[in-house]
Amino acid sequence: MSETKHTAGPWVAIRSIPEEGCDGWWIKAQPHAAMRGFTNDLAWVNGGQENEANARLIAAAPTLLSIAKRWAALDGGRWLQERYAREKAELLADTAAAIAKAEGRS
């Protein structure tokens, strides 16, 4: 797999506070596991129902990319045959969870 050149995940979409004059979503990343909270601002998405869905999808991007790479590795035969069934089951569960997050169902 190629080297990651983007900000590592997880990313989240955090709703702004409309009462403070901002209506939209911040896309933020947690740069280090030891840090509390998501502090690294990556993007801003204006308010609105469609843009809320866009913000969730952007926030899910690192997870979706990781899952796509894992599926590609599975198809490429780089996984040992005896691990295939277990790895595939885990990957299917991770895929369903990532889709739910991107669609705002988690």
CSV table of N, CA, C and O in Angstrom, one decimal:
chain,number,residue,atom,x,y,z
A,1,MET,N,0.8,-1.2,0.0
A,1,MET,CA,0.0,0.0,0.0
A,1,MET,C,0.9,1.2,0.0
A,1,MET,O,1.9,1.3,0.6
A,2,SER,N,0.3,2.3,-0.6
A,2,SER,CA,1.1,3.5,-0.7
A,2,SER,C,1.1,4.3,0.6
A,2,SER,O,0.3,4.1,1.5
A,3,GLU,N,2.1,5.1,0.8
A,3,GLU,CA,2.3,5.9,2.0
A,3,GLU,C,1.1,6.9,2.1
A,3,GLU,O,0.8,7.6,1.1
A,4,THR,N,0.6,7.1,3.3
A,4,THR,CA,-0.5,8.1,3.5
A,4,THR,C,0.1,9.5,3.5
A,4,THR,O,1.1,9.8,4.1
A,5,LYS,N,-0.5,10.4,2.7
A,5,LYS,CA,0.0,11.7,2.6
A,5,LYS,C,-1.1,12.7,3.1
A,5,LYS,O,-0.8,13.9,3.1
A,6,HIS,N,-2.2,12.2,3.6
A,6,HIS,CA,-3.2,13.1,4.2
A,6,HIS,C,-3.1,13.1,5.7
A,6,HIS,O,-2.4,12.2,6.3
A,7,THR,N,-3.9,14.0,6.4
A,7,THR,CA,-3.9,13.9,7.8
A,7,THR,C,-4.6,12.6,8.2
A,7,THR,O,-5.7,12.3,7.7
A,8,ALA,N,-4.0,12.0,9.2
A,8,ALA,CA,-4.5,10.7,9.6
A,8,ALA,C,-5.8,10.8,10.3
A,8,ALA,O,-6.1,11.9,10.9
A,9,GLY,N,-6.7,9.8,10.2
A,9,GLY,CA,-8.0,9.8,10.9
A,9,GLY,C,-7.8,9.4,12.3
A,9,GLY,O,-6.7,9.1,12.8
A,10,PRO,N,-8.8,9.4,13.1
A,10,PRO,CA,-10.2,9.7,12.7
A,10,PRO,C,-10.5,11.2,12.4
A,10,PRO,O,-9.9,12.0,13.0
A,11,TRP,N,-11.4,11.4,11.5
A,11,TRP,CA,-11.9,12.7,11.3
A,11,TRP,C,-13.4,12.8,11.8
A,11,TRP,O,-14.1,11.8,11.8
A,12,VAL,N,-13.8,14.0,12.2
A,12,VAL,CA,-15.2,14.1,12.6
A,12,VAL,C,-15.8,15.4,12.0
A,12,VAL,O,-15.1,16.3,11.7
A,13,ALA,N,-17.1,15.4,11.8
A,13,ALA,CA,-17.9,16.6,11.4
A,13,ALA,C,-18.5,17.1,12.7
A,13,ALA,O,-19.3,16.5,13.3
A,14,ILE,N,-18.2,18.4,13.1
A,14,ILE,CA,-18.7,19.0,14.3
A,14,ILE,C,-19.5,20.2,13.9
A,14,ILE,O,-19.0,21.1,13.2
A,15,ARG,N,-20.8,20.2,14.3
A,15,ARG,CA,-21.7,21.3,14.0
A,15,ARG,C,-21.2,22.6,14.7
A,15,ARG,O,-20.9,22.6,15.9
A,16,SER,N,-21.3,23.7,14.0
A,16,SER,CA,-21.0,25.0,14.6
A,16,SER,C,-22.1,25.4,15.4
A,16,SER,O,-23.2,24.8,15.4
A,17,ILE,N,-22.0,26.5,16.1
A,17,ILE,CA,-23.1,27.1,16.9
A,17,ILE,C,-23.7,28.2,16.2
A,17,ILE,O,-23.1,29.3,16.1
A,18,PRO,N,-24.9,28.0,15.6
A,18,PRO,CA,-25.5,29.1,14.8
A,18,PRO,C,-25.8,30.4,15.5
A,18,PRO,O,-25.7,31.5,15.0
A,19,GLU,N,-26.0,30.3,16.8
A,19,GLU,CA,-26.2,31.5,17.6
A,19,GLU,C,-25.0,32.4,17.7
A,19,GLU,O,-25.1,33.5,18.0
A,20,GLU,N,-23.9,31.8,17.4
A,20,GLU,CA,-22.6,32.6,17.4
A,20,GLU,C,-22.3,33.1,16.0
A,20,GLU,O,-21.2,33.6,15.8
A,21,GLY,N,-23.2,33.1,15.1
A,21,GLY,CA,-23.1,33.6,13.8
A,21,GLY,C,-22.5,32.7,12.7
A,21,GLY,O,-22.2,33.1,11.6
A,22,CYS,N,-22.2,31.4,13.1
A,22,CYS,CA,-21.7,30.5,12.1
A,22,CYS,C,-22.7,29.4,12.0
A,22,CYS,O,-23.1,28.8,12.9
A,23,ASP,N,-23.0,29.1,10.7
A,23,ASP,CA,-23.9,28.0,10.4
A,23,ASP,C,-23.2,27.0,9.5
A,23,ASP,O,-23.0,27.3,8.3
A,24,GLY,N,-22.8,25.9,10.0
A,24,GLY,CA,-22.1,24.9,9.2
A,24,GLY,C,-21.4,23.9,10.0
A,24,GLY,O,-21.8,23.6,11.2
A,25,TRP,N,-20.4,23.2,9.4
A,25,TRP,CA,-19.8,22.1,10.0
A,25,TRP,C,-18.3,22.2,9.9
A,25,TRP,O,-17.8,22.6,8.8
A,26,TRP,N,-17.5,22.0,10.9
A,26,TRP,CA,-16.1,21.9,10.9
A,26,TRP,C,-15.7,20.4,10.7
A,26,TRP,O,-16.3,19.5,11.3
A,27,ILE,N,-14.8,20.2,9.8
A,27,ILE,CA,-14.2,18.8,9.7
A,27,ILE,C,-12.9,18.9,10.5
A,27,ILE,O,-12.0,19.8,10.2
A,28,LYS,N,-12.7,18.1,11.5
A,28,LYS,CA,-11.6,18.1,12.4
A,28,LYS,C,-10.9,16.8,12.4
A,28,LYS,O,-11.6,15.7,12.3
A,29,ALA,N,-9.6,16.8,12.7
A,29,ALA,CA,-8.9,15.5,12.9
A,29,ALA,C,-8.3,15.5,14.3
A,29,ALA,O,-7.9,16.6,14.8
A,30,GLN,N,-8.1,14.4,14.9
A,30,GLN,CA,-7.4,14.2,16.1
A,30,GLN,C,-6.0,13.8,15.8
A,30,GLN,O,-5.7,12.7,15.4
A,31,PRO,N,-5.0,14.8,15.9
A,31,PRO,CA,-3.7,14.5,15.5
A,31,PRO,C,-2.8,13.6,16.3
A,31,PRO,O,-1.9,13.0,15.9
A,32,HIS,N,-3.2,13.3,17.6
A,32,HIS,CA,-2.5,12.5,18.4
A,32,HIS,C,-3.4,11.8,19.4
A,32,HIS,O,-4.2,12.5,20.0
A,33,ALA,N,-3.3,10.5,19.6
A,33,ALA,CA,-4.1,9.8,20.5
A,33,ALA,C,-4.1,10.3,22.0
A,33,ALA,O,-5.1,10.2,22.7
A,34,ALA,N,-3.0,10.9,22.4
A,34,ALA,CA,-2.8,11.4,23.8
A,34,ALA,C,-3.6,12.7,24.0
A,34,ALA,O,-3.8,13.1,25.1
A,35,MET,N,-3.9,13.4,22.9
A,35,MET,CA,-4.6,14.7,23.0
A,35,MET,C,-6.1,14.5,23.2
A,35,MET,O,-6.7,13.6,22.6
A,36,ARG,N,-6.7,15.3,24.0
A,36,ARG,CA,-8.1,15.2,24.2
A,36,ARG,C,-8.8,16.1,23.2
A,36,ARG,O,-8.4,17.2,22.9
A,37,GLY,N,-9.9,15.6,22.6
A,37,GLY,CA,-10.7,16.4,21.7
A,37,GLY,C,-10.1,16.4,20.3
A,37,GLY,O,-9.0,16.0,20.1
A,38,PHE,N,-10.9,16.9,19.4
A,38,PHE,CA,-10.5,17.1,18.0
A,38,PHE,C,-10.1,18.5,17.8
A,38,PHE,O,-10.9,19.4,17.9
A,39,THR,N,-8.8,18.8,17.5
A,39,THR,CA,-8.3,20.1,17.5
A,39,THR,C,-7.8,20.6,16.1
A,39,THR,O,-7.6,21.8,15.9
A,40,ASN,N,-7.5,19.7,15.2
A,40,ASN,CA,-6.9,20.0,14.0
A,40,ASN,C,-8.0,20.3,12.9
A,40,ASN,O,-8.6,19.4,12.4
A,41,ASP,N,-8.2,21.6,12.6
A,41,ASP,CA,-9.2,22.0,11.6
A,41,ASP,C,-8.8,21.6,10.2
A,41,ASP,O,-7.7,22.0,9.8
A,42,LEU,N,-9.6,20.9,9.5
A,42,LEU,CA,-9.2,20.5,8.1
A,42,LEU,C,-10.1,21.2,7.1
A,42,LEU,O,-9.5,21.6,6.0
A,43,ALA,N,-11.4,21.4,7.4
A,43,ALA,CA,-12.2,22.1,6.4
A,43,ALA,C,-13.5,22.6,7.1
A,43,ALA,O,-13.8,22.3,8.2
A,44,TRP,N,-14.1,23.5,6.3
A,44,TRP,CA,-15.4,24.1,6.7
A,44,TRP,C,-16.4,23.8,5.7
A,44,TRP,O,-16.1,24.0,4.5
A,45,VAL,N,-17.6,23.4,6.1
A,45,VAL,CA,-18.7,23.1,5.1
A,45,VAL,C,-19.9,24.0,5.6
A,45,VAL,O,-20.3,23.9,6.8
A,46,ASN,N,-20.4,24.8,4.7
A,46,ASN,CA,-21.5,25.7,5.1
A,46,ASN,C,-22.7,24.9,5.5
A,46,ASN,O,-22.9,23.7,5.2
A,47,GLY,N,-23.7,25.5,6.2
A,47,GLY,CA,-24.9,24.9,6.7
A,47,GLY,C,-25.8,24.4,5.6
A,47,GLY,O,-25.6,24.8,4.4
A,48,GLY,N,-26.8,23.7,6.0
A,48,GLY,CA,-27.8,23.2,5.0
A,48,GLY,C,-27.8,21.7,5.0
A,48,GLY,O,-26.8,21.0,5.4
A,49,GLN,N,-29.0,21.1,4.7
A,49,GLN,CA,-29.2,19.7,4.8
A,49,GLN,C,-28.2,18.9,3.9
A,49,GLN,O,-27.6,17.9,4.4
A,50,GLU,N,-28.1,19.3,2.7
A,50,GLU,CA,-27.2,18.6,1.8
A,50,GLU,C,-25.8,18.7,2.3
A,50,GLU,O,-25.0,17.8,2.2
A,51,ASN,N,-25.4,19.9,2.7
A,51,ASN,CA,-24.0,20.1,3.2
A,51,ASN,C,-23.7,19.3,4.5
A,51,ASN,O,-22.6,19.0,4.7
A,52,GLU,N,-24.7,19.1,5.3
A,52,GLU,CA,-24.5,18.2,6.5
A,52,GLU,C,-24.1,16.8,6.0
A,52,GLU,O,-23.2,16.3,6.6
A,53,ALA,N,-24.8,16.3,5.0
A,53,ALA,CA,-24.4,15.0,4.5
A,53,ALA,C,-23.0,15.1,3.9
A,53,ALA,O,-22.2,14.1,4.0
A,54,ASN,N,-22.7,16.2,3.2
A,54,ASN,CA,-21.3,16.3,2.6
A,54,ASN,C,-20.3,16.3,3.7
A,54,ASN,O,-19.2,15.7,3.6
A,55,ALA,N,-20.5,17.0,4.8
A,55,ALA,CA,-19.6,17.1,5.9
A,55,ALA,C,-19.3,15.7,6.5
A,55,ALA,O,-18.2,15.3,6.8
A,56,ARG,N,-20.4,14.9,6.7
A,56,ARG,CA,-20.3,13.5,7.3
A,56,ARG,C,-19.4,12.7,6.3
A,56,ARG,O,-18.6,11.9,6.7
A,57,LEU,N,-19.7,12.8,5.0
A,57,LEU,CA,-18.9,12.0,4.0
A,57,LEU,C,-17.5,12.4,4.0
A,57,LEU,O,-16.6,11.5,4.0
A,58,ILE,N,-17.2,13.7,4.1
A,58,ILE,CA,-15.8,14.1,4.2
A,58,ILE,C,-15.1,13.5,5.4
A,58,ILE,O,-14.0,13.0,5.4
A,59,ALA,N,-15.8,13.6,6.5
A,59,ALA,CA,-15.2,13.1,7.8
A,59,ALA,C,-15.0,11.6,7.8
A,59,ALA,O,-14.0,11.1,8.4
A,60,ALA,N,-15.7,10.9,7.0
A,60,ALA,CA,-15.6,9.4,6.9
A,60,ALA,C,-14.4,9.0,5.9
A,60,ALA,O,-14.1,7.9,5.8
A,61,ALA,N,-13.9,10.0,5.2
A,61,ALA,CA,-12.9,9.7,4.1
A,61,ALA,C,-11.7,8.8,4.5
A,61,ALA,O,-11.4,7.9,3.8
A,62,PRO,N,-11.0,9.1,5.6
A,62,PRO,CA,-9.9,8.3,6.0
A,62,PRO,C,-10.3,6.8,6.2
A,62,PRO,O,-9.6,5.9,5.8
A,63,THR,N,-11.4,6.6,6.9
A,63,THR,CA,-11.9,5.3,7.2
A,63,THR,C,-12.3,4.6,5.9
A,63,THR,O,-11.9,3.4,5.6
A,64,LEU,N,-13.0,5.3,5.0
A,64,LEU,CA,-13.4,4.7,3.7
A,64,LEU,C,-12.2,4.3,2.8
A,64,LEU,O,-12.1,3.3,2.2
A,65,LEU,N,-11.2,5.2,2.8
A,65,LEU,CA,-9.9,4.9,2.1
A,65,LEU,C,-9.2,3.7,2.6
A,65,LEU,O,-8.8,2.8,1.9
A,66,SER,N,-9.1,3.6,3.9
A,66,SER,CA,-8.5,2.4,4.6
A,66,SER,C,-9.2,1.1,4.2
A,66,SER,O,-8.6,0.1,3.9
A,67,ILE,N,-10.6,1.2,4.2
A,67,ILE,CA,-11.4,0.0,3.9
A,67,ILE,C,-11.2,-0.4,2.4
A,67,ILE,O,-11.0,-1.6,2.1
A,68,ALA,N,-11.2,0.6,1.6
A,68,ALA,CA,-10.9,0.3,0.1
A,68,ALA,C,-9.6,-0.3,-0.1
A,68,ALA,O,-9.5,-1.3,-0.9
A,69,LYS,N,-8.6,0.1,0.6
A,69,LYS,CA,-7.2,-0.5,0.5
A,69,LYS,C,-7.3,-1.9,1.0
A,69,LYS,O,-6.6,-2.8,0.4
A,70,ARG,N,-8.0,-2.2,2.1
A,70,ARG,CA,-8.1,-3.5,2.6
A,70,ARG,C,-8.8,-4.5,1.6
A,70,ARG,O,-8.4,-5.6,1.5
A,71,TRP,N,-9.9,-4.0,1.0
A,71,TRP,CA,-10.6,-4.8,0.0
A,71,TRP,C,-9.7,-5.1,-1.2
A,71,TRP,O,-9.7,-6.2,-1.7
A,72,ALA,N,-8.9,-4.1,-1.6
A,72,ALA,CA,-8.0,-4.3,-2.7
A,72,ALA,C,-7.0,-5.4,-2.4
A,72,ALA,O,-6.6,-6.2,-3.2
A,73,ALA,N,-6.5,-5.3,-1.2
A,73,ALA,CA,-5.5,-6.3,-0.7
A,73,ALA,C,-6.1,-7.7,-0.7
A,73,ALA,O,-5.5,-8.7,-1.1
A,74,LEU,N,-7.3,-7.8,-0.3
A,74,LEU,CA,-8.0,-9.1,-0.2
A,74,LEU,C,-8.2,-9.7,-1.6
A,74,LEU,O,-7.9,-10.8,-1.8
A,75,ASP,N,-8.5,-8.9,-2.6
A,75,ASP,CA,-8.7,-9.3,-3.9
A,75,ASP,C,-7.4,-9.6,-4.6
A,75,ASP,O,-7.3,-10.5,-5.5
A,76,GLY,N,-6.3,-9.0,-4.1
A,76,GLY,CA,-5.0,-9.2,-4.7
A,76,GLY,C,-4.3,-10.4,-4.3
A,76,GLY,O,-3.2,-10.7,-4.7
A,77,GLY,N,-4.9,-11.2,-3.4
A,77,GLY,CA,-4.3,-12.4,-2.9
A,77,GLY,C,-3.2,-12.3,-2.0
A,77,GLY,O,-2.4,-13.3,-1.8
A,78,ARG,N,-3.0,-11.1,-1.3
A,78,ARG,CA,-1.9,-11.0,-0.4
A,78,ARG,C,-2.3,-11.5,1.0
A,78,ARG,O,-1.4,-11.5,1.8
A,79,TRP,N,-3.5,-11.9,1.2
A,79,TRP,CA,-3.9,-12.5,2.5
A,79,TRP,C,-3.7,-14.0,2.5
A,79,TRP,O,-4.0,-14.6,1.5
A,80,LEU,N,-3.3,-14.5,3.6
A,80,LEU,CA,-3.2,-16.0,3.7
A,80,LEU,C,-4.6,-16.6,3.6
A,80,LEU,O,-5.6,-16.1,4.2
A,81,GLN,N,-4.7,-17.7,2.9
A,81,GLN,CA,-6.0,-18.4,2.7
A,81,GLN,C,-6.7,-18.7,4.0
A,81,GLN,O,-7.9,-18.5,4.1
A,82,GLU,N,-6.0,-19.2,5.0
A,82,GLU,CA,-6.7,-19.6,6.2
A,82,GLU,C,-7.2,-18.4,7.0
A,82,GLU,O,-8.1,-18.6,7.9
A,83,ARG,N,-6.7,-17.2,6.8
A,83,ARG,CA,-7.2,-16.0,7.4
A,83,ARG,C,-8.3,-15.3,6.6
A,83,ARG,O,-9.0,-14.4,7.1
A,84,TYR,N,-8.5,-15.8,5.4
A,84,TYR,CA,-9.4,-15.1,4.5
A,84,TYR,C,-10.8,-14.9,5.0
A,84,TYR,O,-11.3,-13.8,5.0
A,85,ALA,N,-11.4,-16.0,5.5
A,85,ALA,CA,-12.8,-15.9,6.0
A,85,ALA,C,-12.9,-14.9,7.2
A,85,ALA,O,-13.8,-14.1,7.2
A,86,ARG,N,-12.0,-15.0,8.1
A,86,ARG,CA,-12.1,-14.1,9.3
A,86,ARG,C,-11.8,-12.7,8.9
A,86,ARG,O,-12.6,-11.8,9.3
A,87,GLU,N,-10.8,-12.5,8.1
A,87,GLU,CA,-10.5,-11.1,7.6
A,87,GLU,C,-11.7,-10.5,6.8
A,87,GLU,O,-12.0,-9.3,7.0
A,88,LYS,N,-12.3,-11.3,6.0
A,88,LYS,CA,-13.4,-10.8,5.2
A,88,LYS,C,-14.6,-10.5,6.1
A,88,LYS,O,-15.2,-9.4,5.9
A,89,ALA,N,-14.9,-11.3,7.1
A,89,ALA,CA,-16.0,-11.0,8.0
A,89,ALA,C,-15.7,-9.7,8.7
A,89,ALA,O,-16.6,-8.8,8.9
A,90,GLU,N,-14.5,-9.5,9.2
A,90,GLU,CA,-14.2,-8.2,9.9
A,90,GLU,C,-14.3,-7.0,9.0
A,90,GLU,O,-14.8,-6.0,9.3
A,91,LEU,N,-13.8,-7.2,7.8
A,91,LEU,CA,-13.8,-6.1,6.8
A,91,LEU,C,-15.3,-5.8,6.4
A,91,LEU,O,-15.6,-4.6,6.3
A,92,LEU,N,-16.2,-6.8,6.3
A,92,LEU,CA,-17.6,-6.5,6.0
A,92,LEU,C,-18.2,-5.7,7.1
A,92,LEU,O,-18.9,-4.7,6.9
A,93,ALA,N,-17.9,-6.0,8.4
A,93,ALA,CA,-18.4,-5.3,9.5
A,93,ALA,C,-17.9,-3.9,9.5
A,93,ALA,O,-18.6,-2.9,9.8
A,94,ASP,N,-16.6,-3.7,9.3
A,94,ASP,CA,-16.0,-2.4,9.2
A,94,ASP,C,-16.6,-1.5,8.1
A,94,ASP,O,-16.8,-0.3,8.3
A,95,THR,N,-16.8,-2.2,7.0
A,95,THR,CA,-17.5,-1.5,5.8
A,95,THR,C,-18.8,-1.0,6.2
A,95,THR,O,-19.2,0.2,6.0
A,96,ALA,N,-19.6,-1.8,6.8
A,96,ALA,CA,-21.0,-1.4,7.2
A,96,ALA,C,-21.0,-0.3,8.2
A,96,ALA,O,-21.8,0.7,8.1
A,97,ALA,N,-20.0,-0.3,9.2
A,97,ALA,CA,-19.9,0.7,10.2
A,97,ALA,C,-19.5,2.1,9.5
A,97,ALA,O,-20.0,3.1,9.9
A,98,ALA,N,-18.6,2.0,8.6
A,98,ALA,CA,-18.1,3.2,7.9
A,98,ALA,C,-19.2,3.8,7.0
A,98,ALA,O,-19.4,5.1,7.0
A,99,ILE,N,-20.0,3.0,6.4
A,99,ILE,CA,-21.1,3.5,5.6
A,99,ILE,C,-22.1,4.2,6.5
A,99,ILE,O,-22.6,5.2,6.2
A,100,ALA,N,-22.4,3.5,7.6
A,100,ALA,CA,-23.4,4.1,8.6
A,100,ALA,C,-22.9,5.4,9.1
A,100,ALA,O,-23.7,6.4,9.2
A,101,LYS,N,-21.6,5.6,9.4
A,101,LYS,CA,-21.1,6.8,9.8
A,101,LYS,C,-21.2,7.9,8.7
A,101,LYS,O,-21.6,9.0,9.0
A,102,ALA,N,-20.8,7.5,7.5
A,102,ALA,CA,-20.9,8.5,6.4
A,102,ALA,C,-22.3,9.0,6.1
A,102,ALA,O,-22.5,10.1,5.7
A,103,GLU,N,-23.3,8.1,6.4
A,103,GLU,CA,-24.7,8.4,6.2
A,103,GLU,C,-25.4,9.0,7.4
A,103,GLU,O,-26.6,9.3,7.4
A,104,GLY,N,-24.6,9.2,8.5
A,104,GLY,CA,-25.2,9.8,9.7
A,104,GLY,C,-26.0,8.8,10.5
A,104,GLY,O,-26.9,9.3,11.3
A,105,ARG,N,-25.8,7.5,10.4
A,105,ARG,CA,-26.7,6.6,11.1
A,105,ARG,C,-25.9,6.0,12.3
A,105,ARG,O,-26.4,5.0,13.0
A,106,SER,N,-24.8,6.5,12.7
A,106,SER,CA,-24.0,6.0,13.8
A,106,SER,C,-23.8,7.0,14.9
A,106,SER,O,-24.0,8.2,14.7
